[in-house]
Tab-separated table of C-alpha atoms and ligand atoms in Angstrom:
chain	number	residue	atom	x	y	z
V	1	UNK	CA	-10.059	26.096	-1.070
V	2	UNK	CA	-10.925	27.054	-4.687
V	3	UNK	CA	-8.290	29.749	-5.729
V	4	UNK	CA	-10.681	30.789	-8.768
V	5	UNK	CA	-12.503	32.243	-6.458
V	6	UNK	CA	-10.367	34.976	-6.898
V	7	UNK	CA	-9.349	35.716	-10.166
V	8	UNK	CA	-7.983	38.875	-10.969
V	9	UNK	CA	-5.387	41.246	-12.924
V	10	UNK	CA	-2.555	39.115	-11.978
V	11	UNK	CA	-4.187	36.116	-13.783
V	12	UNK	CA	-5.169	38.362	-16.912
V	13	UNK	CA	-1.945	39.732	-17.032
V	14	UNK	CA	-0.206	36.311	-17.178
V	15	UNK	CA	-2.574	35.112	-19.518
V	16	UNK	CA	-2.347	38.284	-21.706
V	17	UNK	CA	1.998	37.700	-21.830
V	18	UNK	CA	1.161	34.396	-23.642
V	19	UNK	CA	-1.872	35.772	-25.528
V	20	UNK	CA	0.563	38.367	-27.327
V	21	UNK	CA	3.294	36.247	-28.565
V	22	UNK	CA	1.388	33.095	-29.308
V	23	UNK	CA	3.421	30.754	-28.118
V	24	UNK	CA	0.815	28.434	-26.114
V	25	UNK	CA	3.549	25.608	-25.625
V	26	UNK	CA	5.925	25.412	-22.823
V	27	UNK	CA	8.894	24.048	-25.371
V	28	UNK	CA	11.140	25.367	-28.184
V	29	UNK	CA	9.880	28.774	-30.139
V	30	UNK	CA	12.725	30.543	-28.267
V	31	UNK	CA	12.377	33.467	-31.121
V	32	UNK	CA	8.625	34.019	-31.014
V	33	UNK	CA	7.868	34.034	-27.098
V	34	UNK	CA	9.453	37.284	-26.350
V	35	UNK	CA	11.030	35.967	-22.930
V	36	UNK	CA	7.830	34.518	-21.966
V	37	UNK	CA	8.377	30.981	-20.255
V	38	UNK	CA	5.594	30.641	-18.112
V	39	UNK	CA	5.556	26.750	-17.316
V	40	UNK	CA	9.323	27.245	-16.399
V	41	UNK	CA	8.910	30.170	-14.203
V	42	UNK	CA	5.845	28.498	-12.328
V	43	UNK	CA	8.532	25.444	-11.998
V	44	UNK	CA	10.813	27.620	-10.305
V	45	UNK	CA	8.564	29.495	-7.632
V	46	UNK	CA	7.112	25.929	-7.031
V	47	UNK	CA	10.819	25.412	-5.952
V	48	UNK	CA	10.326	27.748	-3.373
V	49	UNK	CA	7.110	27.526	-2.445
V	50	UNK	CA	7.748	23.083	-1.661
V	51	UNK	CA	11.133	24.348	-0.646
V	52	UNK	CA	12.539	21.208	-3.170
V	53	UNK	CA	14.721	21.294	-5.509
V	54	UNK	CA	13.024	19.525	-8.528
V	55	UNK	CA	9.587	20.708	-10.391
V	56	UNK	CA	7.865	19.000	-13.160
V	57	UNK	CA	4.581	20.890	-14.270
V	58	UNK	CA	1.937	17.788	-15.644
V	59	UNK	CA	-0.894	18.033	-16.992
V	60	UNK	CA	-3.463	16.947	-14.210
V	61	UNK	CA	-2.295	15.738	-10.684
V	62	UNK	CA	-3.577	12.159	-12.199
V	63	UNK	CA	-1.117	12.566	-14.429
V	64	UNK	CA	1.434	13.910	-11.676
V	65	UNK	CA	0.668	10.063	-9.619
V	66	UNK	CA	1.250	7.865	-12.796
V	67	UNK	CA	4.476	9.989	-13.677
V	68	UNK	CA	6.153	10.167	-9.982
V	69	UNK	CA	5.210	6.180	-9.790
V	70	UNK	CA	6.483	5.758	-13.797
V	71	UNK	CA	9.968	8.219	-13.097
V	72	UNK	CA	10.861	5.913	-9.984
V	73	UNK	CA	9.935	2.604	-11.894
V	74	UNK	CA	6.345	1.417	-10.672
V	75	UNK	CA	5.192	-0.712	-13.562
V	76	UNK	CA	3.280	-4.150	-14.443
V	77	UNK	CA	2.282	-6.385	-11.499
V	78	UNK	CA	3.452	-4.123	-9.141
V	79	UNK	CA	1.972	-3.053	-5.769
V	80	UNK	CA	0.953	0.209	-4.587
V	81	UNK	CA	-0.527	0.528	-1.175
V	82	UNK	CA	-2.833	3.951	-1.377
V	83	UNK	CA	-6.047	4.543	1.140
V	84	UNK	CA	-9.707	3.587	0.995
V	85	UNK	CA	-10.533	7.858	1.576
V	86	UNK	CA	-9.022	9.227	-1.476
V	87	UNK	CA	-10.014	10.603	-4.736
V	88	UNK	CA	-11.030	7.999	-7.843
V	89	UNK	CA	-7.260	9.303	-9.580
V	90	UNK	CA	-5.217	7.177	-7.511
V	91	UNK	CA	-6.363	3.825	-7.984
V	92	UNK	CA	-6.746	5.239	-12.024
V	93	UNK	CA	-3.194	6.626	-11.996
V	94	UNK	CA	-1.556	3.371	-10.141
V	95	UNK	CA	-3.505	0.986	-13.014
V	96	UNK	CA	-2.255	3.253	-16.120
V	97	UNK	CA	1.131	1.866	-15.549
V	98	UNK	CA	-0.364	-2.049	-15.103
V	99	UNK	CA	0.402	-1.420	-11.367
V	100	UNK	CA	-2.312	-2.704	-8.628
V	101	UNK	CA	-3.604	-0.858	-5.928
V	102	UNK	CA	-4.055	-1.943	-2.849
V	103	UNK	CA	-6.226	-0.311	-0.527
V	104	UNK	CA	-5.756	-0.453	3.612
V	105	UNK	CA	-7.621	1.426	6.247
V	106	UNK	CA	-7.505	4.783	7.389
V	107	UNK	CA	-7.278	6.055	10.737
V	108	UNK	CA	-8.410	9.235	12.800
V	109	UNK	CA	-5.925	11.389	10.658
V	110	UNK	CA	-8.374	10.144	7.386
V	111	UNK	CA	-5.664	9.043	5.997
V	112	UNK	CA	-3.066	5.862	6.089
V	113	UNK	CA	-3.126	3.656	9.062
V	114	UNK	CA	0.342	2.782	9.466
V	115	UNK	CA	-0.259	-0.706	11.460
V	116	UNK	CA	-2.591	-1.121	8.039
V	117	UNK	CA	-0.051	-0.533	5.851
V	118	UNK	CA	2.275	-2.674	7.404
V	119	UNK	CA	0.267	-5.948	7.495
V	120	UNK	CA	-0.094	-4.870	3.628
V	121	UNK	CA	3.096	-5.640	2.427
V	122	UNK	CA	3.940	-8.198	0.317
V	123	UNK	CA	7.279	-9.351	-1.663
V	124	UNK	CA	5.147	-7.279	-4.458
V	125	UNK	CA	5.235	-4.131	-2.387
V	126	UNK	CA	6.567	-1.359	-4.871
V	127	UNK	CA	5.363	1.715	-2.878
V	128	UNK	CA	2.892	3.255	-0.413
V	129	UNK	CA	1.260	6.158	-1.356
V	130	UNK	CA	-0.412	9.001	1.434
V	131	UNK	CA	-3.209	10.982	0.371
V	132	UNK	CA	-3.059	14.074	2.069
V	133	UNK	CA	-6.792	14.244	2.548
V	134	UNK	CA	-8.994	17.376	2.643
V	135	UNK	CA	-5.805	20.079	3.979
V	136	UNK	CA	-4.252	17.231	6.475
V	137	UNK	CA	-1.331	14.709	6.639
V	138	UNK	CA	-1.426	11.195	7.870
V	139	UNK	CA	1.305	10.267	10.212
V	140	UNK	CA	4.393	10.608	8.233
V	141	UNK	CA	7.278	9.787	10.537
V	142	UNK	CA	5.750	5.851	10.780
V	143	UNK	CA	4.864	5.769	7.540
V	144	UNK	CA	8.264	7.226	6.931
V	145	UNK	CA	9.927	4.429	8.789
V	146	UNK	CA	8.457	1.338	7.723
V	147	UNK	CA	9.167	2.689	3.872
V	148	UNK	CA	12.646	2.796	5.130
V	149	UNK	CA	12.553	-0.618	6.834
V	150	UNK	CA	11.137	-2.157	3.776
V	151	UNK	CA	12.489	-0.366	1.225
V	152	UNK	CA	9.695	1.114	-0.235
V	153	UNK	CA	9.055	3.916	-2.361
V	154	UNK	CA	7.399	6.947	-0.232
V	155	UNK	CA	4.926	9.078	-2.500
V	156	UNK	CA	2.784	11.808	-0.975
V	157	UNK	CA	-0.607	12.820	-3.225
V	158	UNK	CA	-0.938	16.355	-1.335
V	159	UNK	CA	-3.192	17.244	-4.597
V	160	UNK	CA	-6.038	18.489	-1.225
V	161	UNK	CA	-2.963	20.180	0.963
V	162	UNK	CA	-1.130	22.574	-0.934
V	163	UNK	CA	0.612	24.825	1.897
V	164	UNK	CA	-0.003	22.429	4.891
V	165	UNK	CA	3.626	21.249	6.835
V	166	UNK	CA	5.048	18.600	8.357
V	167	UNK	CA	7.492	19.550	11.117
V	168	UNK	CA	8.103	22.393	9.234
V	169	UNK	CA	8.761	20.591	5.866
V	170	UNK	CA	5.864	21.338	3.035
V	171	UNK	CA	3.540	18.652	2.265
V	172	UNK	CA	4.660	16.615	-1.012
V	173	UNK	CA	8.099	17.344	0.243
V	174	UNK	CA	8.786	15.001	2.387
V	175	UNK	CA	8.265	11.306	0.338
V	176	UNK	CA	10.957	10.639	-2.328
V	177	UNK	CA	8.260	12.196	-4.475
V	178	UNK	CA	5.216	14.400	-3.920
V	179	UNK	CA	2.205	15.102	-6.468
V	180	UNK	CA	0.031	17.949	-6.471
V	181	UNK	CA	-3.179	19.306	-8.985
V	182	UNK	CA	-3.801	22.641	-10.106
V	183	UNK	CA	-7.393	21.420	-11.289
V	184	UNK	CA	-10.124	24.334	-11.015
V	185	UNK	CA	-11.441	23.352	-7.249
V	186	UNK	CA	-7.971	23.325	-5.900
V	187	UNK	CA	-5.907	26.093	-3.803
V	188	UNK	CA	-4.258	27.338	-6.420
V	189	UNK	CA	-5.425	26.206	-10.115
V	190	UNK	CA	-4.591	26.618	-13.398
V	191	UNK	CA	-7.855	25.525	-14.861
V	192	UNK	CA	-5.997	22.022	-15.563
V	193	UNK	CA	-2.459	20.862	-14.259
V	194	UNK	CA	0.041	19.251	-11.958
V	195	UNK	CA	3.417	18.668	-10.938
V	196	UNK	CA	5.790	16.003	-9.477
V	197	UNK	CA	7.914	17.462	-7.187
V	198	UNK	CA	11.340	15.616	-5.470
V	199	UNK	CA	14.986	16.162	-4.579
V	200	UNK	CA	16.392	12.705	-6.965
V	201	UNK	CA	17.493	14.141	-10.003
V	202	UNK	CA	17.314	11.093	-11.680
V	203	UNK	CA	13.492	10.744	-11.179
V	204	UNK	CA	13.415	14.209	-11.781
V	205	UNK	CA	15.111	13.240	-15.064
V	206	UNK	CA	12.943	10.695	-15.593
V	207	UNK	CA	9.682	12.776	-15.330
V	208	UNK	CA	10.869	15.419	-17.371
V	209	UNK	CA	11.268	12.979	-20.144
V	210	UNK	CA	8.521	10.608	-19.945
V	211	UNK	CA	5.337	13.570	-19.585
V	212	UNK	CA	7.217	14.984	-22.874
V	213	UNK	CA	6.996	11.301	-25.263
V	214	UNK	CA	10.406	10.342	-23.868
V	215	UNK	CA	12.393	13.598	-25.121
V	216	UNK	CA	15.690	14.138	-23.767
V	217	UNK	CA	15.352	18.103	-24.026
V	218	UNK	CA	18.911	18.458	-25.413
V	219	UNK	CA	20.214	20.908	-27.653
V	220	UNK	CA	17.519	23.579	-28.978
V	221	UNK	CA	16.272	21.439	-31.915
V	222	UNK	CA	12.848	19.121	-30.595
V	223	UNK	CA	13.459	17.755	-33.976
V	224	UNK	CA	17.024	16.450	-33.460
V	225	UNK	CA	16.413	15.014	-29.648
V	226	UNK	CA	16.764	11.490	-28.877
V	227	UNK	CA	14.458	8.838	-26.476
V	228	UNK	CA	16.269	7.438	-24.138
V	229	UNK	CA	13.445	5.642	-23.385
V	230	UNK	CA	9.331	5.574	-24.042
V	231	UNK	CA	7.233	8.274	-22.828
V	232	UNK	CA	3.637	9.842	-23.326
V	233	UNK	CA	2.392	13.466	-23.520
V	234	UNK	CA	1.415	14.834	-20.440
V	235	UNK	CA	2.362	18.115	-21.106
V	236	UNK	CA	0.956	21.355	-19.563
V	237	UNK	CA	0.217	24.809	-21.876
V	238	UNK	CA	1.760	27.943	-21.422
V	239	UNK	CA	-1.848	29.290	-21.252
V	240	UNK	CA	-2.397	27.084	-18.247
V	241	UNK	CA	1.004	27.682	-16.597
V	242	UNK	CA	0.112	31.411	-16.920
V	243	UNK	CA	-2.631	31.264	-14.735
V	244	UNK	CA	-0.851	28.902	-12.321
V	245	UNK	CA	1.919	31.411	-12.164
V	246	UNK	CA	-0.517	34.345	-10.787
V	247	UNK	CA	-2.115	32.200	-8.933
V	248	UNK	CA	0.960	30.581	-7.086
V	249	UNK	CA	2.112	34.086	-6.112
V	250	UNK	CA	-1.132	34.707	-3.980
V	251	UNK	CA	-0.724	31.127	-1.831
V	252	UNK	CA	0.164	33.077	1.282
V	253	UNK	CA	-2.928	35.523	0.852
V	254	UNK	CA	-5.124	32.447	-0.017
V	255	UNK	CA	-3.739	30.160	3.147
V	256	UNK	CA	-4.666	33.173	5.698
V	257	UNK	CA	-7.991	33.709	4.575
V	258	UNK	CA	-8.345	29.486	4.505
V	259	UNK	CA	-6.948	29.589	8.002
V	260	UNK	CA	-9.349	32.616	8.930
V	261	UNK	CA	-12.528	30.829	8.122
V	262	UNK	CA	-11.862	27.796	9.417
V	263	UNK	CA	-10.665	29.168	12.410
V	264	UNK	CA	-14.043	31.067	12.960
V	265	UNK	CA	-16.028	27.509	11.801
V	266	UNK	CA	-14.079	25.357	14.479
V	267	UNK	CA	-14.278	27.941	17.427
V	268	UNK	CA	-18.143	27.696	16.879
V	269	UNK	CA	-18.808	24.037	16.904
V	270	UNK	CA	-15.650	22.949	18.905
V	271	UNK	CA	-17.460	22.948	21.926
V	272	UNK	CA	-20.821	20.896	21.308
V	273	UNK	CA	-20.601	17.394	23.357
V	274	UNK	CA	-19.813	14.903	20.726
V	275	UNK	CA	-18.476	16.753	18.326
V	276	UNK	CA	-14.790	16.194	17.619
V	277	UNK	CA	-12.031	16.862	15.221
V	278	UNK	CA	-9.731	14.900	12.967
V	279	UNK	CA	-6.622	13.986	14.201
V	280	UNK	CA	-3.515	16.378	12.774
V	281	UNK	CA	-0.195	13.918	14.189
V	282	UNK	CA	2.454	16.073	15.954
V	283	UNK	CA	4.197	18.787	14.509
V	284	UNK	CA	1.932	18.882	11.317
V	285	UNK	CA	-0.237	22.341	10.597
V	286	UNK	CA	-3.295	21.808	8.138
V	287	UNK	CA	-3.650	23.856	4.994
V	288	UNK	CA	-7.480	25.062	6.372
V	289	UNK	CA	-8.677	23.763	3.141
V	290	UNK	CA	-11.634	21.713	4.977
V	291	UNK	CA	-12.579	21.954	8.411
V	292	UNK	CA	-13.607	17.543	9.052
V	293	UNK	CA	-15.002	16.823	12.299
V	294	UNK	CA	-16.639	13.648	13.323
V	295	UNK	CA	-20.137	13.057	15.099
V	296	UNK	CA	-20.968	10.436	17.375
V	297	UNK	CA	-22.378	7.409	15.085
V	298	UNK	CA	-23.397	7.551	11.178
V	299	UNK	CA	-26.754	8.339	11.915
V	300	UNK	CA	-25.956	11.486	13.515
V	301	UNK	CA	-23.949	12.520	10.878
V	302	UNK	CA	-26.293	11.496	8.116
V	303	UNK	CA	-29.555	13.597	10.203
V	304	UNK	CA	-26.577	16.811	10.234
V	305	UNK	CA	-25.879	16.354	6.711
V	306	UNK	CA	-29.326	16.588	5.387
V	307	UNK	CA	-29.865	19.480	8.186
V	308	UNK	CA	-26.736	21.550	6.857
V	309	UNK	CA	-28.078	20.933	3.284
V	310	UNK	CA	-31.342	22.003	4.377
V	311	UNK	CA	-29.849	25.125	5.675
V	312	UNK	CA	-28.312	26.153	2.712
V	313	UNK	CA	-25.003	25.604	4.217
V	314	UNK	CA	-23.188	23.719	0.903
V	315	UNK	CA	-19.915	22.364	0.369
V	316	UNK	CA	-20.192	20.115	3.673
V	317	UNK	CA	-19.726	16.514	2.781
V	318	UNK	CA	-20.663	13.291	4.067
V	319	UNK	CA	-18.403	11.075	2.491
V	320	UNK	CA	-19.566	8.141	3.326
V	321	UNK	CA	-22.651	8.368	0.825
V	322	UNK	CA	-20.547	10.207	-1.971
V	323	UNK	CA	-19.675	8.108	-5.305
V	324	UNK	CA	-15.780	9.929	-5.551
V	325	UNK	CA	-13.993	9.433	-2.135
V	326	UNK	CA	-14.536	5.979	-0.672
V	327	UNK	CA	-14.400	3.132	-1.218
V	328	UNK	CA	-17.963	2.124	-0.361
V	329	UNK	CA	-19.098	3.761	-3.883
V	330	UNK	CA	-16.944	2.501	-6.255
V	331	UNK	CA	-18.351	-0.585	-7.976
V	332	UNK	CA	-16.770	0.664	-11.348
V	333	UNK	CA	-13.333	-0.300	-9.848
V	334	UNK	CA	-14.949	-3.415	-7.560
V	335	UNK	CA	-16.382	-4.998	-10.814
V	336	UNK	CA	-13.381	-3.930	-12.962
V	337	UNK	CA	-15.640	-2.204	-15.380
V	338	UNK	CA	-12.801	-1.285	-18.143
V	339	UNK	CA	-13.159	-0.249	-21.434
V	340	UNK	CA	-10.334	-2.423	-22.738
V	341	UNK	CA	-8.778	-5.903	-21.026
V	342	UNK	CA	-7.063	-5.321	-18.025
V	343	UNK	CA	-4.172	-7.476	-17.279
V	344	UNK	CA	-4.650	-10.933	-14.853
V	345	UNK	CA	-2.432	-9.830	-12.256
V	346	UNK	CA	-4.384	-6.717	-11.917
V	347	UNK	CA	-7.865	-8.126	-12.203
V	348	UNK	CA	-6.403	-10.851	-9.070
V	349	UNK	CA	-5.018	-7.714	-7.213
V	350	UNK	CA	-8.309	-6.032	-7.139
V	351	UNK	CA	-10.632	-9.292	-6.957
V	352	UNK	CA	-10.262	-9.249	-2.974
V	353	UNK	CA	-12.011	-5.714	-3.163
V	354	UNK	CA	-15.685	-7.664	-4.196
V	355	UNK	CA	-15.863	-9.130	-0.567
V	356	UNK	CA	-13.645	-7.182	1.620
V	357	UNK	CA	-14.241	-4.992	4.327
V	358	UNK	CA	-13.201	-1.647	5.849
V	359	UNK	CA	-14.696	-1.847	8.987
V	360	UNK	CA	-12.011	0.653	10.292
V	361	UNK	CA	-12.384	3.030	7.269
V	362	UNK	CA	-16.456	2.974	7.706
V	363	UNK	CA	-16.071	3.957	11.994
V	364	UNK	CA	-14.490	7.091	11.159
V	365	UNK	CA	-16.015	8.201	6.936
V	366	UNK	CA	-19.821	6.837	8.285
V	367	UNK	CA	-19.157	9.604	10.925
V	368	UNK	CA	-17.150	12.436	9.259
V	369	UNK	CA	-18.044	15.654	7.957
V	370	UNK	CA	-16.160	17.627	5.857
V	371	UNK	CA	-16.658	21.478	4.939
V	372	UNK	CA	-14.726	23.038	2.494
V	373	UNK	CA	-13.656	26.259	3.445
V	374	UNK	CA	-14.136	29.295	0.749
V	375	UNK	CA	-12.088	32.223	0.206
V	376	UNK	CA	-14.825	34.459	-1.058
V	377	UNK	CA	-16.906	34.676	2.089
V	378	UNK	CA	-17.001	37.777	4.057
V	379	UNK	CA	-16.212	37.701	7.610
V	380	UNK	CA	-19.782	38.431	8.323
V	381	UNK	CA	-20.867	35.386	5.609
V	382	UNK	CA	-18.515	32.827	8.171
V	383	UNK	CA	-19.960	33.994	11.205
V	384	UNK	CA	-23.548	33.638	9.599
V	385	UNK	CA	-22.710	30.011	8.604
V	386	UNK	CA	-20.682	29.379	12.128
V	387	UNK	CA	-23.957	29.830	13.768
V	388	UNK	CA	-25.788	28.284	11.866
V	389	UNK	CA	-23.769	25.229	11.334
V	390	UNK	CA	-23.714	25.059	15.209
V	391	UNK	CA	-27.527	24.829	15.504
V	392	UNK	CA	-28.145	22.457	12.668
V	393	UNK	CA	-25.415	20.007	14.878
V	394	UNK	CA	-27.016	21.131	18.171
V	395	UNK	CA	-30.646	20.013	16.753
V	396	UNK	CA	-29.643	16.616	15.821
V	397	UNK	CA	-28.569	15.226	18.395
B	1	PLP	C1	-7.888	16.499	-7.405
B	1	PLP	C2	-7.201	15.303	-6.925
B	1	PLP	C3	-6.462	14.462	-7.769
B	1	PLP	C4	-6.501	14.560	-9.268
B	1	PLP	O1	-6.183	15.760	-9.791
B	1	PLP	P1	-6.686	16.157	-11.274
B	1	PLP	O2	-5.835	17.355	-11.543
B	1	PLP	O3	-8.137	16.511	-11.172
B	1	PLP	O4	-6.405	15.029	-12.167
B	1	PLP	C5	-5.756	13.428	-7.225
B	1	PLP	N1	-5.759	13.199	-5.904
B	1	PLP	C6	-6.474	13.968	-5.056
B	1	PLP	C7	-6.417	13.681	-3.603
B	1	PLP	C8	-7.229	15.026	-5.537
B	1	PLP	O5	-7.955	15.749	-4.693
């Protein structure tokens, strides 16, 4: 998945356009920056590329979850429902705005069971949010409909499936808003960054306000704008959106060779009894950024994790036994270990977590593996690692 795999002229060239006029932020200096408007130009082929008509570049795709929830009006004591199998930035982003997460099971897609987010909802229920796990979607026409039937808030974290689709719509486009990250291990990066992408111009509006301290963005004078109401600085450089901007060009290049490797990876271990594959719902095509299969029980997938690592063969995961992605790991957020007070309703919300369990969740993480596919192999490099990928399984049970 990592697009700074392949860094290049393009990137040096963007970088360079900013490097000569000096103007490093994406606001104002219309004199100085010779043309140059990097952040808005990557805003606009993100248009196309999420076929949607709103962009807002962030600074982080955290930032990009607490300013889609903050531009459609998450706040204090409000509920989220996001997945146990997710990255430690959503419950972070939902609690920056005072809102509580609530986490439900996953199914065989990895992410959001939709029976588990319906016996979730309470009269708190502000939103559910989908993480588009490791290059796949959860199944977004029920999730879809019991938003609708509850009025809900849809938001789609596709910060791990940048150029995967949903009945032909991009991922992030579908929810009333979608967040992605252009950190430095995703598709495309800029080094740091994010954007909040959805077709309501007024949380469009919103978002473009509140990651800027609340400026309208009126008129040509920062000076003379008003606040129509409070914001905070989640800004992204020019320098940053440079590199984004190269590297959002090259998608299509990247997504072949993702779809390439993995294709070669599957073919080889797709046919070992008791080996099989996440579940990709109808009319959805994965972004090849991970190939995740599942093995019969946790200790099977435990003995082929230490085998793969044994075999050199990196970037696999077990997720189970990893401190970022489940919800096994994270004490920190079971035993509310903040720097600073956290509010009662949230410290209530997230008091169930201390004794609950996820027996769902644990029958398909204890037994998934999840291998992130490169774009700097040779074809000859994925072939090696096919094979031997398929003996270390083969061997261990
Ligand atoms: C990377 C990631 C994020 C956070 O993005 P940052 O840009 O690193 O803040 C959020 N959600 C998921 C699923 C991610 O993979």
């Amino acid at each position: 998945m990592p697009g700074f795999e392949l860094f290049g002229d393009l990137e040096r060239k963007e970088v360079n356009d900013v490097l000569d006029n000096g103007v490093l932020m994406r606001y104002g200096f219309d004199g100085m920056r010779k043309g140059h408007w990097k952040a808005k130009e990557l805003e606009t082929e993100l248009q196309n590329t999420f076929q949607i008509n709103h962009v807002q570049l962030v600074s982080s795709g955290t930032a990009a979850v607490s300013v889609a929830l903050a531009s459609a009006g998450v706040g204090a004591g409000d509920e989220v429902i996001m997945p146990t199998f997710t990255f430690v930035a959503s419950f972070e982003a939902i609690m920056m705005l005072g809102a509580i997460p609530v986490l439900v099971d996953i199914d065989d897609t990895l992410t959001l069971d939709p029976k588990a987010v319906e016996n979730a909802i309470t009269d708190k229920t502000k939103a559910v949010m989908i993480v588009q796990m490791c290059g796949s979607m959860g199944n977004m026409n029920a999730l879809s409909n019991i938003c609708t039937k509850h009025n809900l808030l849809f938001v789609e974290d596709a910060c791990q499936a940048i150029g995967g689709t949903y009945q032909g719509k991009p991922l992030g486009s579908i929810g009333d808003l979608g967040c992605f990250s252009f950190d430095f291990v995703k598709t495309i990066t800029c080094g740091e960054g994010g954007a909040v992408i959805t077709n309501n111009p007024e949380y469009y509006k919103n978002a473009d306000h509140y990651s800027d301290h609340g400026h309208d963005h009126i008129g040509s004078d920062r000076g003379a704008e008003s606040h129509p109401f409070l914001g905070y600085n989640f800004r992204l450089s020019e320098l940053h959106a440079a590199v984004g901007l190269a590297q959002v060009k090259r998608l299509p290049e990247f997504l072949s060779i993702q779809k390439k490797n993995y294709t070669i990876l599957r073919d080889a271990i797709g046919e070992i009894p008791g080996v099989t594959f996440r579940k990709v719902p109808e009319g959805g095509e994965e972004s090849y950024a991970f190939l995740n299969f599942f093995l019969p029980d946790l200790e099977s997938a435990r003995k082929v994790s230490a085998s793969l690592k044994d075999k050199g063969i990196d970037a696999c995961f077990h997720y189970y036994d990893n401190n970022w992605h489940y919800v096994r790991k994270w004490d920190h957020l079971k035993n509310l270990k903040s720097l600073y007070p956290i509010s009662n309703e949230v410290k209530k919300g997230l008091q169930t977590l201390q004794n609950k369990k996820f027996e769902q969740s644990d029958h398909y993480i204890a037994r998934n593996m999840s291998c992130l596919i490169k774009l700097s192999w040779t074809e000859d490099e994925v072939r090696q690692r096919a094979e031997t990928m398929a003996s270390c399984i083969k061997s261990c049970f």
